[in-house]
mmCIF file with all atom_site columns, C-alpha atoms in Angstrom:
data_model
loop_
_atom_site.group_PDB
_atom_site.id
_atom_site.type_symbol
_atom_site.label_atom_id
_atom_site.label_alt_id
_atom_site.label_comp_id
_atom_site.label_asym_id
_atom_site.label_entity_id
_atom_site.label_seq_id
_atom_site.pdbx_PDB_ins_code
_atom_site.Cartn_x
_atom_site.Cartn_y
_atom_site.Cartn_z
_atom_site.occupancy
_atom_site.B_iso_or_equiv
_atom_site.pdbx_formal_charge
_atom_site.auth_seq_id
_atom_site.auth_comp_id
_atom_site.auth_asym_id
_atom_site.auth_atom_id
_atom_site.pdbx_PDB_model_num
ATOM 1  C CA . UNK A 1 1  ? -40.385 -195.440 14.586  1.00 88.00 ? 1082 UNK A CA 1
ATOM 2  C CA . UNK A 1 2  ? -43.595 -193.420 14.514  1.00 88.00 ? 1083 UNK A CA 1
ATOM 3  C CA . UNK A 1 3  ? -41.960 -190.355 13.159  1.00 87.00 ? 1084 UNK A CA 1
ATOM 4  C CA . UNK A 1 4  ? -40.264 -192.496 10.415  1.00 90.00 ? 1085 UNK A CA 1
ATOM 5  C CA . UNK A 1 5  ? -43.772 -193.770 9.460   1.00 88.00 ? 1086 UNK A CA 1
ATOM 6  C CA . UNK A 1 6  ? -45.059 -190.192 9.132   1.00 88.00 ? 1087 UNK A CA 1
ATOM 7  C CA . UNK A 1 7  ? -42.094 -189.255 6.821   1.00 88.00 ? 1088 UNK A CA 1
ATOM 8  C CA . UNK A 1 8  ? -42.573 -192.399 4.828   1.00 89.00 ? 1089 UNK A CA 1
ATOM 9  C CA . UNK A 1 9  ? -46.339 -191.849 4.287   1.00 88.00 ? 1090 UNK A CA 1
ATOM 10 C CA . UNK A 1 10 ? -45.393 -188.216 3.351   1.00 87.00 ? 1091 UNK A CA 1
ATOM 11 C CA . UNK A 1 11 ? -43.267 -189.720 0.615   1.00 86.00 ? 1092 UNK A CA 1
ATOM 12 C CA . UNK A 1 12 ? -46.065 -191.918 -0.564  1.00 86.00 ? 1093 UNK A CA 1
ATOM 13 C CA . UNK A 1 13 ? -48.325 -189.002 -0.857  1.00 83.00 ? 1094 UNK A CA 1
ATOM 14 C CA . UNK A 1 14 ? -45.549 -186.976 -2.859  1.00 82.00 ? 1095 UNK A CA 1
ATOM 15 C CA . UNK A 1 15 ? -45.210 -190.164 -5.127  1.00 81.00 ? 1096 UNK A CA 1
ATOM 16 C CA . UNK A 1 16 ? -49.214 -190.118 -5.560  1.00 74.00 ? 1097 UNK A CA 1
ATOM 17 C CA . UNK A 1 17 ? -49.072 -186.510 -6.590  1.00 76.00 ? 1098 UNK A CA 1
ATOM 18 C CA . UNK A 1 18 ? -46.436 -187.105 -9.203  1.00 72.00 ? 1099 UNK A CA 1
ATOM 19 C CA . UNK A 1 19 ? -48.703 -190.024 -10.964 1.00 68.00 ? 1100 UNK A CA 1
ATOM 20 C CA . UNK A 1 20 ? -50.910 -187.402 -12.683 1.00 66.00 ? 1101 UNK A CA 1
ATOM 21 C CA . UNK A 1 21 ? -47.909 -186.570 -15.147 1.00 66.00 ? 1102 UNK A CA 1
ATOM 22 C CA . UNK A 1 22 ? -48.368 -190.132 -16.620 1.00 62.00 ? 1103 UNK A CA 1
ATOM 23 C CA . UNK A 1 23 ? -52.028 -189.573 -17.615 1.00 60.00 ? 1104 UNK A CA 1
ATOM 24 C CA . UNK A 1 24 ? -52.234 -189.097 -21.352 1.00 61.00 ? 1105 UNK A CA 1
ATOM 25 C CA . UNK A 1 25 ? -48.625 -190.228 -21.867 1.00 66.00 ? 1106 UNK A CA 1
ATOM 26 C CA . UNK A 1 26 ? -49.331 -193.540 -23.368 1.00 64.00 ? 1107 UNK A CA 1
ATOM 27 C CA . UNK A 1 27 ? -52.633 -193.098 -25.102 1.00 63.00 ? 1108 UNK A CA 1
ATOM 28 C CA . UNK A 1 28 ? -50.960 -192.928 -28.492 1.00 67.00 ? 1109 UNK A CA 1
ATOM 29 C CA . UNK A 1 29 ? -49.297 -196.116 -28.109 1.00 70.00 ? 1110 UNK A CA 1
ATOM 30 C CA . UNK A 1 30 ? -52.691 -198.166 -28.054 1.00 67.00 ? 1111 UNK A CA 1
ATOM 31 C CA . UNK A 1 31 ? -53.383 -197.551 -31.632 1.00 69.00 ? 1112 UNK A CA 1
ATOM 32 C CA . UNK A 1 32 ? -57.166 -198.271 -31.463 1.00 67.00 ? 1113 UNK A CA 1
ATOM 33 C CA . UNK A 1 33 ? -59.214 -195.169 -30.668 1.00 71.00 ? 1114 UNK A CA 1
ATOM 34 C CA . UNK A 1 34 ? -61.730 -197.148 -28.551 1.00 77.00 ? 1115 UNK A CA 1
ATOM 35 C CA . UNK A 1 35 ? -58.870 -198.861 -26.558 1.00 75.00 ? 1116 UNK A CA 1
ATOM 36 C CA . UNK A 1 36 ? -57.268 -195.445 -25.931 1.00 72.00 ? 1117 UNK A CA 1
ATOM 37 C CA . UNK A 1 37 ? -60.722 -194.061 -24.710 1.00 76.00 ? 1118 UNK A CA 1
ATOM 38 C CA . UNK A 1 38 ? -61.116 -196.873 -22.233 1.00 77.00 ? 1119 UNK A CA 1
ATOM 39 C CA . UNK A 1 39 ? -57.590 -196.330 -20.997 1.00 74.00 ? 1120 UNK A CA 1
ATOM 40 C CA . UNK A 1 40 ? -58.425 -192.659 -20.617 1.00 73.00 ? 1121 UNK A CA 1
ATOM 41 C CA . UNK A 1 41 ? -61.498 -193.328 -18.607 1.00 77.00 ? 1122 UNK A CA 1
ATOM 42 C CA . UNK A 1 42 ? -59.498 -195.706 -16.307 1.00 76.00 ? 1123 UNK A CA 1
ATOM 43 C CA . UNK A 1 43 ? -56.787 -193.177 -15.785 1.00 72.00 ? 1124 UNK A CA 1
ATOM 44 C CA . UNK A 1 44 ? -59.561 -190.826 -14.951 1.00 75.00 ? 1125 UNK A CA 1
ATOM 45 C CA . UNK A 1 45 ? -61.178 -193.040 -12.325 1.00 78.00 ? 1126 UNK A CA 1
ATOM 46 C CA . UNK A 1 46 ? -57.697 -193.963 -11.091 1.00 76.00 ? 1127 UNK A CA 1
ATOM 47 C CA . UNK A 1 47 ? -56.846 -190.278 -10.580 1.00 75.00 ? 1128 UNK A CA 1
ATOM 48 C CA . UNK A 1 48 ? -60.012 -189.654 -8.509  1.00 77.00 ? 1129 UNK A CA 1
ATOM 49 C CA . UNK A 1 49 ? -59.329 -192.567 -6.279  1.00 82.00 ? 1130 UNK A CA 1
ATOM 50 C CA . UNK A 1 50 ? -55.562 -191.933 -6.127  1.00 81.00 ? 1131 UNK A CA 1
ATOM 51 C CA . UNK A 1 51 ? -56.421 -188.387 -4.968  1.00 82.00 ? 1132 UNK A CA 1
ATOM 52 C CA . UNK A 1 52 ? -58.822 -189.926 -2.267  1.00 87.00 ? 1133 UNK A CA 1
ATOM 53 C CA . UNK A 1 53 ? -56.290 -192.427 -1.085  1.00 87.00 ? 1134 UNK A CA 1
ATOM 54 C CA . UNK A 1 54 ? -53.425 -189.702 -1.140  1.00 86.00 ? 1135 UNK A CA 1
ATOM 55 C CA . UNK A 1 55 ? -55.773 -187.366 1.035   1.00 89.00 ? 1136 UNK A CA 1
ATOM 56 C CA . UNK A 1 56 ? -56.001 -190.437 3.652   1.00 91.00 ? 1137 UNK A CA 1
ATOM 57 C CA . UNK A 1 57 ? -52.318 -191.064 3.469   1.00 89.00 ? 1138 UNK A CA 1
ATOM 58 C CA . UNK A 1 58 ? -51.644 -187.420 4.148   1.00 90.00 ? 1139 UNK A CA 1
ATOM 59 C CA . UNK A 1 59 ? -54.081 -187.614 7.070   1.00 92.00 ? 1140 UNK A CA 1
ATOM 60 C CA . UNK A 1 60 ? -52.382 -190.822 8.536   1.00 92.00 ? 1141 UNK A CA 1
ATOM 61 C CA . UNK A 1 61 ? -48.932 -189.078 8.074   1.00 91.00 ? 1142 UNK A CA 1
ATOM 62 C CA . UNK A 1 62 ? -50.137 -186.167 10.026  1.00 92.00 ? 1143 UNK A CA 1
ATOM 63 C CA . UNK A 1 63 ? -51.415 -188.412 12.732  1.00 94.00 ? 1144 UNK A CA 1
ATOM 64 C CA . UNK A 1 64 ? -48.225 -190.273 13.044  1.00 93.00 ? 1145 UNK A CA 1
ATOM 65 C CA . UNK A 1 65 ? -46.133 -187.061 13.052  1.00 92.00 ? 1146 UNK A CA 1
ATOM 66 C CA . UNK A 1 66 ? -48.422 -185.604 15.921  1.00 94.00 ? 1147 UNK A CA 1
ATOM 67 C CA . UNK A 1 67 ? -48.216 -188.805 17.863  1.00 95.00 ? 1148 UNK A CA 1
ATOM 68 C CA . UNK A 1 68 ? -44.543 -188.672 17.746  1.00 94.00 ? 1149 UNK A CA 1
ATOM 69 C CA . UNK A 1 69 ? -44.246 -185.016 18.939  1.00 94.00 ? 1150 UNK A CA 1
ATOM 70 C CA . UNK A 1 70 ? -46.567 -186.098 21.691  1.00 95.00 ? 1151 UNK A CA 1
ATOM 71 C CA . UNK A 1 71 ? -44.655 -189.158 22.789  1.00 94.00 ? 1152 UNK A CA 1
ATOM 72 C CA . UNK A 1 72 ? -41.532 -186.990 22.689  1.00 94.00 ? 1153 UNK A CA 1
ATOM 73 C CA . UNK A 1 73 ? -43.051 -184.431 24.964  1.00 95.00 ? 1154 UNK A CA 1
ATOM 74 C CA . UNK A 1 74 ? -44.199 -186.968 27.331  1.00 95.00 ? 1155 UNK A CA 1
ATOM 75 C CA . UNK A 1 75 ? -40.707 -188.682 27.398  1.00 94.00 ? 1156 UNK A CA 1
ATOM 76 C CA . UNK A 1 76 ? -39.197 -185.254 28.115  1.00 94.00 ? 1157 UNK A CA 1
ATOM 77 C CA . UNK A 1 77 ? -41.573 -184.478 31.008  1.00 95.00 ? 1158 UNK A CA 1
ATOM 78 C CA . UNK A 1 78 ? -41.011 -187.958 32.366  1.00 95.00 ? 1159 UNK A CA 1
ATOM 79 C CA . UNK A 1 79 ? -37.218 -187.512 32.264  1.00 94.00 ? 1160 UNK A CA 1
ATOM 80 C CA . UNK A 1 80 ? -37.427 -184.118 33.941  1.00 93.00 ? 1161 UNK A CA 1
ATOM 81 C CA . UNK A 1 81 ? -39.578 -185.669 36.685  1.00 93.00 ? 1162 UNK A CA 1
ATOM 82 C CA . UNK A 1 82 ? -37.215 -188.564 37.152  1.00 93.00 ? 1163 UNK A CA 1
ATOM 83 C CA . UNK A 1 83 ? -34.207 -186.111 37.442  1.00 91.00 ? 1164 UNK A CA 1
ATOM 84 C CA . UNK A 1 84 ? -35.966 -183.944 40.021  1.00 90.00 ? 1165 UNK A CA 1
ATOM 85 C CA . UNK A 1 85 ? -36.912 -186.969 42.080  1.00 89.00 ? 1166 UNK A CA 1
ATOM 86 C CA . UNK A 1 86 ? -33.366 -188.238 41.989  1.00 85.00 ? 1167 UNK A CA 1
ATOM 87 C CA . UNK A 1 87 ? -32.145 -184.716 42.777  1.00 82.00 ? 1168 UNK A CA 1
ATOM 88 C CA . UNK A 1 88 ? -34.220 -184.336 45.881  1.00 80.00 ? 1169 UNK A CA 1
ATOM 89 C CA . UNK A 1 89 ? -33.522 -187.800 47.024  1.00 77.00 ? 1170 UNK A CA 1
ATOM 90 C CA . UNK A 1 90 ? -29.777 -187.027 47.112  1.00 73.00 ? 1171 UNK A CA 1
ATOM 91 C CA . UNK A 1 91 ? -30.265 -184.247 49.290  1.00 68.00 ? 1172 UNK A CA 1
#
């Protein structure tokens, strides 16, 4: 589940990275130059905040993936210890 969360967060980061392609795409549809300028300012602000949020999402994805690897390692060590204890008990 944790590994899946990390993968999902990575996909969110990829989607955020693709949003920069939308900037400037609709400005001609506003008609009014002032409105287009305000939209451009908003898009610029959103781009800055999106980058910050994307960095946080990427950091969380890395934490989730590291946690999943750690849990897998602990689970494997516990399984080996239980098998070894069972083997020595059967002797």
